[in-house]
Amino acid sequence: MRDVLALSEVESADPVILSGQAALGAEVRWVHMTEATDTIDLLVGGELVLTTLRNVPADEASVRQFVEGLRQAGAVGVMIEILPGTSERADDLARLLQRWGGGLEFPVVWLRRRVRFVRITEVIHQLLMAEQLRAVEFSRKVHEIYTELSLNEADERTIVSRTAQLLSAPVVLEDVSHRVLAHAGSDSPEDLLAQWTSRSRFVPYPERTGRSRGVERWLQTPVGATHRRWGRLVVPQQLDNDANASLVLERAGQTLTISRLAGRDEQELLFQARTSLLHELGQAHSLAESEVQVRAASLGLDQAEWYIPIVVAIGPGAELTPTRIQLRERGVLQALDRVAERMGAGALTGSFRAGLIAALWPVAELGQIPTQLQRLCRELDGESSTSIAVGVAEERRSISGCAHQLEEAAQVAQIVTALPTRSRPYYRFADLRLRGVLAAMGSDGRMRALVRAELGPLLESGDTEALELLERYLEHGGNKSALAKAGYLSRPTLYARLARLEERLGLSLQSAESRTSLHVALMWHRLHG
């Protein structure tokens, strides 16, 4: 917003900032013109709104309601063109704006001279597009540099040195024991590495690229395969542009990881290449779809009309160490490739995250998808020696579009592993229903609070028999006669126990709302404990 106010097109309109000085650092994503409250719902967030208040009543309550509506819709500011002396309405609005005052942490700017809104819009959008093009070009350049380093089998020192040049900042590569393996970019290495080990021990290892918390505030990225991290890459100073630096650092970390894997066999390299492409396609990238098709085809993906995003999750197990998870991942990957070969489908498979295997599966026609998936799951279940769950997202015509759907498929697969029973060979989000939603809410504090409120008396005493009685009663839809006929208890005993259960819970089991709330709480408790 501050940069927008400095534009000559805006300055020529004699702007006056009425409120929101502290929020002028907000990032403008787009420019939108509106004149009434009934179009505010078109905003999606990040817009600078231009208006003349043409369709807003000229009273303070209406104008403030209009501005507050913009703020709640996610706009980052509003510019109001009101020209005093042009009409009685304009004079009323001008007097209103003159006494606007503070109290609203939202940028409200009064433009007191006529300006072409289209010119402001054009200039800002040109700047935004130029910035996006610069980001795409920078990403392409970084990708080319590290691809070349990988192809040339660059060693760790070369990769670290090139990274320091790109960032114009010191870069340090250390192992998990905090020993410095390589460093570059510092005019004073002695100062850079002074007491490095003792300092580094207090900086937690990251799961992803970002700045650490605490005193050091290092920008860092992990190096090594997931759950087999052998080091991290660190920029131990503040930078002007963390976003660009994070991109460079992440690609450098990936290149270092690939460098250490260079000695593995051909199958290992193929798995790594496929995984790398899947991760690249799942993120923002500058590759044209034609280039994506060429690269995917070179890794064995058949050209097809449709592609199905599939994620296979390895079943949970408390005994699974990171090494065992990796071994099981490899087994599932190999089984998936064998099944694809038998089915004559050139699929693109790779590791998605720890315990998750991803696949882009080609199909010629939409009608073939159910049959293909059922056969895939049947044969994969026979091939795999470990418990698995299959999640599927919506098919796409493009490879990139399919790759972006893998995250949804992964969420489904992870939820399915927590289901007590399964009735389908594979699941989509629509198949999960309430149990699936509750399985995905394992860390939700509000659900935990609901469970305590509904089942607290039974959970605190550890009364498993009462919980079992409640569960069977709810499964029979609150029908006492049906529960008695199921052979659980005699009717007098059952009715007496249900009466005591009501007393302990402090509610009536005859209430449909109470039974619904109890059933949701009990389902969540069974899933997450």
Coordinates of C-alpha atoms in Angstrom, one line a residue:
M1 CA 0.0 0.0 0.0
R2 CA 2.9 2.4 0.8
D3 CA 4.3 1.8 -2.7
V4 CA 0.9 2.5 -4.3
L5 CA 0.6 5.8 -2.5
A6 CA 4.0 6.8 -4.0
L7 CA 2.8 6.3 -7.6
S8 CA 2.5 9.5 -9.6
E9 CA -1.0 8.5 -10.7
V10 CA -2.1 8.4 -7.1
E11 CA -0.1 11.5 -6.0
S12 CA -1.8 13.5 -8.7
A13 CA -5.1 12.8 -7.0
D14 CA -4.0 14.6 -3.8
P15 CA -4.4 11.6 -1.5
V16 CA -5.1 12.0 2.3
I17 CA -4.6 9.0 4.6
L18 CA -7.6 9.0 6.9
S19 CA -6.7 5.8 8.9
G20 CA -4.6 2.7 8.9
Q21 CA -1.1 4.2 8.8
A22 CA 0.3 1.1 10.6
A23 CA -1.2 -1.2 7.9
L24 CA 0.3 0.5 4.9
G25 CA 2.8 -2.4 4.6
A26 CA 0.1 -4.8 3.6
E27 CA 0.8 -6.5 0.2
V28 CA -1.6 -5.6 -2.6
R29 CA -2.5 -8.7 -4.6
W30 CA -4.9 -7.0 -7.1
V31 CA -7.0 -3.9 -7.7
H32 CA -10.8 -4.0 -7.6
M33 CA -13.4 -1.3 -8.3
T34 CA -16.8 -1.4 -6.6
E35 CA -19.5 1.1 -5.7
A36 CA -21.9 -0.8 -3.4
T37 CA -22.0 -3.3 -0.6
D38 CA -23.7 -6.0 -2.7
T39 CA -20.5 -6.6 -4.7
I40 CA -18.2 -6.9 -1.7
D41 CA -18.6 -10.7 -1.7
L42 CA -16.7 -10.8 -5.0
L43 CA -13.4 -10.0 -3.1
V44 CA -11.1 -13.0 -2.3
G45 CA -8.5 -11.1 -0.2
G46 CA -5.6 -8.9 -0.8
E47 CA -7.4 -6.3 -3.1
L48 CA -7.0 -2.6 -3.1
V49 CA -10.5 -1.2 -3.6
L50 CA -11.2 2.0 -5.7
T51 CA -14.6 3.6 -5.2
T52 CA -16.5 6.9 -5.5
L53 CA -19.3 5.7 -3.1
R54 CA -21.8 6.3 -5.9
N55 CA -24.2 3.7 -4.6
V56 CA -23.5 4.1 -0.9
P57 CA -25.8 6.4 1.1
A58 CA -24.1 9.7 2.1
D59 CA -24.3 9.2 5.8
E60 CA -21.5 8.2 8.2
A61 CA -23.1 4.9 9.3
S62 CA -23.5 3.6 5.7
V63 CA -20.0 4.6 4.7
R64 CA -18.4 3.0 7.7
Q65 CA -20.5 -0.1 7.2
F66 CA -19.2 -0.2 3.6
V67 CA -15.6 0.2 4.6
E68 CA -15.9 -2.3 7.4
G69 CA -17.4 -4.8 4.9
L70 CA -14.3 -4.4 2.7
R71 CA -12.0 -5.0 5.6
Q72 CA -13.8 -8.1 6.7
A73 CA -13.8 -9.4 3.1
G74 CA -9.9 -9.3 3.1
A75 CA -9.2 -6.1 1.2
V76 CA -5.9 -4.4 2.2
G77 CA -7.2 -0.8 1.7
V78 CA -9.7 1.5 0.0
M79 CA -9.2 4.7 -2.0
I80 CA -12.3 6.9 -2.1
E81 CA -12.5 9.7 -4.8
I82 CA -14.7 12.5 -3.5
L83 CA -14.4 15.9 -5.2
P84 CA -15.7 18.7 -2.9
G85 CA -17.7 21.5 -4.6
T86 CA -18.9 19.3 -7.5
S87 CA -22.3 18.5 -5.9
E88 CA -24.2 18.7 -2.6
R89 CA -23.7 14.9 -2.1
A90 CA -20.0 15.3 -2.7
D91 CA -19.8 18.1 -0.1
D92 CA -21.7 15.9 2.4
L93 CA -19.3 13.0 1.8
A94 CA -16.3 15.3 2.0
R95 CA -17.4 16.7 5.4
L96 CA -17.9 13.1 6.5
L97 CA -14.4 12.1 5.5
Q98 CA -12.9 15.3 7.1
R99 CA -14.1 14.1 10.4
W100 CA -13.3 10.4 9.8
G101 CA -10.8 10.1 12.6
G102 CA -8.9 7.0 13.6
G103 CA -10.0 3.8 15.4
L104 CA -9.9 1.6 12.3
E105 CA -6.6 -0.2 11.6
F106 CA -7.4 -0.3 7.9
P107 CA -6.0 2.0 5.2
V108 CA -8.7 4.5 4.1
V109 CA -7.4 7.0 1.6
W110 CA -9.3 10.1 0.3
L111 CA -8.5 11.2 -3.2
R112 CA -9.5 14.8 -3.5
R113 CA -8.8 15.3 -7.2
R114 CA -10.2 13.5 -10.2
V115 CA -8.2 10.5 -11.4
R116 CA -8.8 7.8 -13.9
F117 CA -9.3 4.6 -11.9
V118 CA -8.4 2.6 -14.9
R119 CA -5.0 4.2 -15.0
I120 CA -4.3 3.3 -11.4
T121 CA -5.5 -0.2 -12.0
E122 CA -3.3 -0.5 -15.1
V123 CA -0.1 0.7 -13.5
I124 CA -0.5 -1.5 -10.4
H125 CA -1.4 -4.6 -12.4
Q126 CA 1.6 -4.0 -14.6
L127 CA 3.8 -3.8 -11.6
L128 CA 2.3 -7.0 -10.1
M129 CA 2.7 -8.9 -13.4
A130 CA 6.3 -7.7 -13.7
E131 CA 7.0 -9.0 -10.2
Q132 CA 5.4 -12.3 -11.0
L133 CA 7.4 -12.6 -14.2
R134 CA 10.6 -11.8 -12.2
A135 CA 9.8 -14.5 -9.7
V136 CA 9.1 -17.1 -12.5
E137 CA 12.4 -16.1 -14.3
F138 CA 14.3 -16.3 -11.0
S139 CA 12.8 -19.8 -10.3
R140 CA 13.8 -21.0 -13.8
K141 CA 17.3 -19.7 -13.5
V142 CA 17.8 -21.4 -10.1
H143 CA 16.4 -24.6 -11.5
E144 CA 18.8 -24.5 -14.4
I145 CA 21.8 -23.8 -12.2
Y146 CA 21.2 -26.7 -9.8
T147 CA 20.1 -29.0 -12.6
E148 CA 23.5 -28.3 -14.3
L149 CA 25.3 -28.9 -11.0
S150 CA 23.6 -32.2 -10.6
L151 CA 24.3 -33.3 -14.1
N152 CA 28.0 -32.4 -13.7
E153 CA 28.1 -34.4 -10.5
A154 CA 29.3 -31.3 -8.6
D155 CA 30.7 -32.0 -5.1
E156 CA 29.5 -30.5 -1.9
R157 CA 32.0 -27.7 -1.8
T158 CA 31.1 -26.6 -5.3
I159 CA 27.4 -26.6 -4.6
V160 CA 27.8 -24.6 -1.3
S161 CA 30.1 -22.1 -3.1
R162 CA 27.6 -21.6 -5.9
T163 CA 24.8 -21.2 -3.4
A164 CA 26.7 -18.5 -1.5
Q165 CA 27.3 -16.6 -4.8
L166 CA 23.6 -16.7 -5.7
L167 CA 22.7 -15.4 -2.2
S168 CA 25.6 -13.0 -1.8
A169 CA 25.7 -14.3 1.7
P170 CA 27.7 -16.8 3.8
V171 CA 26.5 -20.4 3.6
V172 CA 27.4 -23.3 5.8
L173 CA 26.8 -27.1 5.3
E174 CA 27.0 -29.1 8.5
D175 CA 26.2 -32.7 9.5
V176 CA 23.9 -33.9 12.2
S177 CA 26.7 -33.8 14.7
H178 CA 27.1 -30.0 13.9
R179 CA 30.4 -30.5 12.2
V180 CA 31.0 -28.1 9.3
L181 CA 31.4 -30.0 6.1
A182 CA 31.7 -27.0 3.8
H183 CA 31.3 -23.2 3.9
A184 CA 31.6 -20.3 1.5
G185 CA 30.7 -16.6 1.0
S186 CA 32.3 -15.1 4.2
D187 CA 35.1 -12.5 4.2
S188 CA 36.0 -13.7 7.7
P189 CA 35.6 -17.5 8.0
E190 CA 37.1 -17.3 11.5
D191 CA 34.2 -15.1 12.7
L192 CA 31.6 -17.1 10.8
L193 CA 32.6 -20.4 12.4
A194 CA 33.6 -19.1 15.8
Q195 CA 32.1 -21.5 18.4
W196 CA 30.0 -23.0 15.6
T197 CA 29.3 -26.3 17.3
S198 CA 28.1 -24.9 20.6
R199 CA 25.9 -22.3 18.8
S200 CA 24.5 -24.8 16.4
R201 CA 23.4 -27.2 19.1
F202 CA 20.8 -24.7 20.3
V203 CA 19.2 -24.3 16.8
P204 CA 16.6 -27.0 16.2
Y205 CA 16.8 -29.0 13.0
P206 CA 14.1 -28.1 10.5
E207 CA 11.5 -30.3 8.9
R208 CA 11.3 -27.8 6.0
T209 CA 13.0 -24.7 4.7
G210 CA 12.6 -21.7 6.9
R211 CA 14.0 -19.5 9.7
S212 CA 14.8 -21.0 13.0
R213 CA 13.4 -19.6 16.3
G214 CA 15.5 -18.2 19.1
V215 CA 18.6 -16.0 19.1
E216 CA 20.3 -17.2 15.9
R217 CA 17.3 -16.9 13.5
W218 CA 19.2 -18.9 10.8
L219 CA 17.6 -19.5 7.4
Q220 CA 18.1 -23.2 6.9
T221 CA 17.0 -26.3 5.0
P222 CA 17.4 -30.0 5.8
V223 CA 19.7 -32.1 3.6
G224 CA 19.1 -35.8 3.0
A225 CA 16.2 -38.0 2.3
T226 CA 13.2 -37.7 4.6
H227 CA 13.9 -39.4 8.0
R228 CA 17.5 -40.0 6.8
R229 CA 18.7 -36.4 7.2
W230 CA 22.5 -36.3 7.3
G231 CA 22.9 -32.5 7.6
R232 CA 21.5 -29.0 7.0
L233 CA 22.4 -26.0 4.9
V234 CA 22.4 -22.7 6.8
V235 CA 22.5 -19.0 6.0
P236 CA 23.5 -17.5 9.4
Q237 CA 22.5 -13.9 8.7
Q238 CA 19.5 -11.8 7.8
L239 CA 18.6 -11.3 4.1
D240 CA 16.7 -8.8 2.0
N241 CA 14.5 -11.4 0.4
D242 CA 13.8 -14.6 2.4
A243 CA 11.4 -16.0 -0.2
N244 CA 14.0 -16.0 -3.0
A245 CA 16.7 -17.2 -0.6
S246 CA 14.5 -20.0 0.6
L247 CA 14.0 -21.2 -3.0
V248 CA 17.8 -21.2 -3.6
L249 CA 18.5 -22.9 -0.3
E250 CA 15.9 -25.6 -0.9
R251 CA 17.2 -26.4 -4.4
A252 CA 20.7 -26.5 -3.0
G253 CA 19.7 -28.9 -0.3
Q254 CA 18.0 -31.1 -2.9
T255 CA 21.1 -31.0 -5.1
L256 CA 23.3 -32.0 -2.2
T257 CA 21.0 -34.9 -1.4
I258 CA 21.0 -36.1 -4.9
S259 CA 24.8 -35.7 -5.0
R260 CA 25.1 -38.2 -2.1
L261 CA 22.8 -40.6 -3.9
A262 CA 24.8 -40.7 -7.1
G263 CA 26.5 -43.9 -6.3
R264 CA 23.3 -45.9 -6.0
D265 CA 22.0 -48.4 -8.5
E266 CA 19.9 -47.5 -11.6
Q267 CA 16.6 -48.5 -10.0
E268 CA 17.4 -46.2 -7.0
L269 CA 18.2 -43.3 -9.3
L270 CA 15.0 -43.9 -11.2
F271 CA 13.0 -43.8 -8.0
Q272 CA 14.7 -40.6 -6.9
A273 CA 14.2 -38.9 -10.3
R274 CA 10.5 -39.8 -10.3
T275 CA 10.1 -38.5 -6.7
S276 CA 12.0 -35.3 -7.6
L277 CA 9.7 -34.7 -10.6
L278 CA 6.5 -35.4 -8.5
H279 CA 7.6 -32.9 -5.8
E280 CA 8.6 -30.3 -8.4
L281 CA 5.2 -30.7 -10.2
G282 CA 3.3 -30.5 -6.9
Q283 CA 4.8 -27.0 -6.2
A284 CA 4.7 -23.8 -8.2
H285 CA 6.9 -24.2 -11.2
S286 CA 7.6 -22.5 -14.6
L287 CA 7.5 -25.6 -16.7
A288 CA 5.2 -25.6 -19.8
E289 CA 2.9 -28.6 -20.0
S290 CA 4.7 -29.8 -23.1
E291 CA 8.0 -29.8 -21.1
V292 CA 6.3 -31.7 -18.3
Q293 CA 5.0 -34.3 -20.7
V294 CA 8.5 -34.8 -22.1
R295 CA 10.1 -35.2 -18.7
A296 CA 7.4 -37.4 -17.4
A297 CA 7.5 -39.6 -20.5
S298 CA 11.3 -40.0 -20.1
L299 CA 10.6 -41.4 -16.6
G300 CA 8.1 -43.9 -17.9
L301 CA 4.7 -42.1 -17.7
D302 CA 2.4 -43.0 -20.7
Q303 CA 0.7 -40.3 -22.5
A304 CA -3.1 -40.5 -21.9
E305 CA -6.3 -38.6 -21.9
W306 CA -6.7 -38.7 -18.1
Y307 CA -4.4 -39.1 -15.2
I308 CA -5.5 -40.3 -11.7
P309 CA -3.7 -39.0 -8.6
I310 CA -3.1 -42.0 -6.2
V311 CA -1.4 -42.1 -2.8
V312 CA -0.7 -45.4 -1.0
A313 CA -0.2 -45.0 2.8
I314 CA 1.7 -47.6 4.8
G315 CA -0.4 -48.8 7.7
P316 CA 0.5 -47.4 11.2
G317 CA 2.6 -49.3 13.6
A318 CA 4.2 -48.3 16.9
E319 CA 7.2 -50.5 16.2
L320 CA 8.1 -48.8 12.9
T321 CA 11.4 -47.0 13.0
P322 CA 12.4 -44.6 10.2
T323 CA 14.5 -47.3 8.6
R324 CA 11.7 -49.8 8.6
I325 CA 9.3 -47.2 7.1
Q326 CA 11.8 -46.6 4.3
L327 CA 12.2 -50.3 3.7
R328 CA 8.4 -50.7 3.5
E329 CA 8.1 -47.7 1.2
R330 CA 10.6 -49.3 -1.1
G331 CA 8.7 -52.6 -1.0
V332 CA 5.4 -50.8 -1.9
L333 CA 7.1 -48.8 -4.7
Q334 CA 8.5 -52.0 -6.2
A335 CA 5.1 -53.7 -5.9
L336 CA 3.4 -50.8 -7.5
D337 CA 5.8 -50.9 -10.4
R338 CA 5.2 -54.6 -10.9
V339 CA 1.5 -54.2 -10.9
A340 CA 1.7 -51.3 -13.4
E341 CA 3.8 -53.4 -15.7
R342 CA 1.3 -56.3 -15.6
M343 CA -1.6 -53.9 -16.3
G344 CA 0.3 -52.3 -19.1
A345 CA 0.2 -48.9 -17.5
G346 CA 3.2 -46.7 -17.6
A347 CA 2.7 -44.9 -14.3
L348 CA 4.9 -42.2 -12.6
T349 CA 5.5 -43.4 -9.0
G350 CA 7.7 -42.0 -6.2
S351 CA 7.9 -41.2 -2.5
F352 CA 5.5 -38.5 -1.5
R353 CA 6.3 -38.2 2.3
A354 CA 7.3 -40.5 5.0
G355 CA 5.0 -43.5 4.8
L356 CA 3.3 -42.3 1.6
I357 CA 3.8 -43.4 -2.0
A358 CA 2.4 -41.4 -4.8
A359 CA 1.5 -42.4 -8.4
L360 CA 0.1 -40.6 -11.5
W361 CA -1.8 -43.3 -13.2
P362 CA -2.7 -42.9 -17.0
V363 CA -6.1 -44.0 -18.3
A364 CA -7.5 -43.6 -21.8
E365 CA -11.2 -43.0 -20.9
L366 CA -13.1 -41.9 -17.8
G367 CA -15.2 -45.0 -17.9
Q368 CA -12.1 -47.2 -17.3
I369 CA -11.2 -45.5 -14.0
P370 CA -13.2 -47.6 -11.5
T371 CA -12.1 -50.9 -13.2
Q372 CA -8.5 -49.8 -13.3
L373 CA -8.5 -48.7 -9.7
Q374 CA -10.2 -51.9 -8.4
R375 CA -7.7 -54.1 -10.3
L376 CA -4.8 -52.0 -9.1
C377 CA -5.8 -52.2 -5.5
R378 CA -6.6 -56.0 -5.7
E379 CA -3.2 -56.8 -7.2
L380 CA -1.3 -54.3 -5.1
D381 CA -2.8 -55.9 -2.0
G382 CA -1.6 -59.3 -3.2
E383 CA 1.9 -58.0 -4.1
S384 CA 2.5 -55.9 -0.9
S385 CA 3.7 -57.6 2.3
T386 CA 2.6 -54.7 4.5
S387 CA -0.8 -53.2 5.4
I388 CA -1.7 -50.3 3.0
A389 CA -4.5 -47.8 2.4
V390 CA -5.2 -46.2 -1.0
G391 CA -6.4 -42.7 -1.4
V392 CA -7.6 -41.3 -4.7
A393 CA -8.3 -37.7 -5.7
E394 CA -10.1 -36.3 -8.8
E395 CA -8.6 -37.2 -12.1
R396 CA -7.2 -34.5 -14.4
R397 CA -6.3 -34.2 -18.1
S398 CA -2.9 -32.5 -17.5
I399 CA 0.0 -34.1 -15.7
S400 CA 0.7 -30.9 -13.6
G401 CA -3.0 -30.7 -12.6
C402 CA -2.9 -34.3 -11.5
A403 CA 0.3 -33.8 -9.5
H404 CA -1.4 -30.9 -7.6
Q405 CA -4.2 -33.3 -6.5
L406 CA -1.7 -35.7 -4.8
E407 CA -2.0 -33.7 -1.6
E408 CA -5.7 -34.4 -1.4
A409 CA -5.1 -38.1 -2.1
A410 CA -2.5 -38.2 0.6
Q411 CA -4.9 -36.8 3.2
V412 CA -7.5 -39.4 2.2
A413 CA -5.0 -42.2 2.5
Q414 CA -3.8 -41.1 5.9
I415 CA -7.4 -40.9 7.2
V416 CA -8.2 -44.4 5.8
T417 CA -5.3 -45.9 7.8
A418 CA -7.1 -44.8 11.0
L419 CA -10.4 -46.3 10.1
P420 CA -11.3 -49.4 12.2
T421 CA -12.9 -51.2 9.2
R422 CA -12.8 -50.7 5.5
S423 CA -15.5 -51.5 3.0
R424 CA -13.8 -50.3 -0.2
P425 CA -10.5 -51.1 -2.0
Y426 CA -9.8 -47.4 -2.4
Y427 CA -11.3 -44.2 -1.0
R428 CA -12.0 -40.7 -2.2
F429 CA -12.9 -37.8 0.2
A430 CA -16.6 -38.3 -0.6
D431 CA -16.4 -41.9 0.7
L432 CA -15.0 -41.0 4.2
R433 CA -18.2 -39.4 5.6
L434 CA -18.3 -38.5 9.3
R435 CA -15.7 -41.1 10.5
G436 CA -13.3 -39.8 7.9
V437 CA -13.8 -36.2 9.0
L438 CA -13.3 -37.2 12.6
A439 CA -10.2 -39.1 11.8
A440 CA -8.7 -36.0 10.2
M441 CA -9.5 -34.0 13.4
G442 CA -7.2 -35.9 15.7
S443 CA -5.3 -32.8 16.8
D444 CA -8.3 -30.5 17.0
G445 CA -8.5 -29.1 20.6
R446 CA -12.2 -28.3 20.1
M447 CA -13.0 -32.0 19.5
R448 CA -11.0 -33.0 22.6
A449 CA -13.0 -30.5 24.6
L450 CA -16.3 -31.9 23.2
V451 CA -15.2 -35.4 24.2
R452 CA -14.4 -34.3 27.7
A453 CA -17.7 -32.5 28.0
E454 CA -19.8 -35.5 26.7
L455 CA -17.9 -38.5 28.1
G456 CA -16.0 -37.0 31.0
P457 CA -17.6 -39.0 33.8
L458 CA -17.0 -42.3 32.0
L459 CA -13.5 -41.5 30.8
E460 CA -12.3 -40.2 34.2
S461 CA -13.3 -43.4 35.9
G462 CA -12.1 -45.6 33.1
D463 CA -15.4 -47.4 32.9
T464 CA -15.0 -49.4 29.7
E465 CA -18.2 -51.4 30.3
A466 CA -20.3 -48.2 30.4
L467 CA -18.6 -47.0 27.3
E468 CA -19.3 -50.3 25.5
L469 CA -23.0 -50.1 26.6
L470 CA -23.3 -46.6 25.4
E471 CA -21.7 -47.5 22.0
R472 CA -24.0 -50.4 21.4
Y473 CA -27.0 -48.4 22.4
L474 CA -26.1 -45.6 20.0
E475 CA -25.3 -48.2 17.2
H476 CA -28.9 -49.5 17.6
G477 CA -30.2 -45.9 17.1
G478 CA -31.3 -45.5 20.7
N479 CA -33.7 -48.4 20.4
K480 CA -33.7 -50.3 23.7
S481 CA -35.8 -53.1 22.5
A482 CA -33.5 -53.7 19.5
L483 CA -30.5 -53.7 21.8
A484 CA -32.1 -56.2 24.1
K485 CA -33.1 -58.5 21.2
A486 CA -29.5 -58.4 20.1
G487 CA -28.8 -60.6 23.1
Y488 CA -26.7 -58.0 25.0
L489 CA -28.7 -58.0 28.3
S490 CA -32.1 -58.8 29.6
R491 CA -34.6 -55.9 29.4
P492 CA -34.8 -55.1 33.1
T493 CA -31.1 -55.1 33.5
L494 CA -30.5 -53.1 30.3
Y495 CA -33.1 -50.5 31.3
A496 CA -31.6 -50.1 34.8
R497 CA -28.1 -49.7 33.4
L498 CA -29.2 -47.2 30.8
A499 CA -30.9 -45.2 33.6
R500 CA -27.7 -45.2 35.6
L501 CA -25.8 -44.2 32.5
E502 CA -28.1 -41.2 32.0
E503 CA -27.5 -40.1 35.6
R504 CA -23.8 -40.3 35.3
L505 CA -23.8 -38.4 32.0
G506 CA -26.3 -35.8 33.3
L507 CA -28.5 -35.9 30.2
S508 CA -31.4 -37.8 28.6
L509 CA -30.6 -40.5 26.1
Q510 CA -34.1 -40.0 24.7
S511 CA -32.9 -36.7 23.1
A512 CA -31.8 -37.2 19.5
E513 CA -29.4 -34.2 19.8
S514 CA -27.8 -35.8 22.9
R515 CA -27.4 -39.1 21.1
T516 CA -25.9 -37.4 18.1
S517 CA -23.4 -35.5 20.2
L518 CA -22.5 -38.5 22.3
H519 CA -22.0 -40.6 19.1
V520 CA -19.7 -38.1 17.5
A521 CA -17.7 -37.8 20.8
L522 CA -17.5 -41.6 21.1
M523 CA -16.4 -42.1 17.5
W524 CA -13.6 -39.5 17.9
H525 CA -12.5 -41.1 21.2
R526 CA -12.3 -44.6 19.6
L527 CA -10.2 -43.1 16.7
H528 CA -7.8 -41.0 18.8
G529 CA -8.2 -42.0 22.5

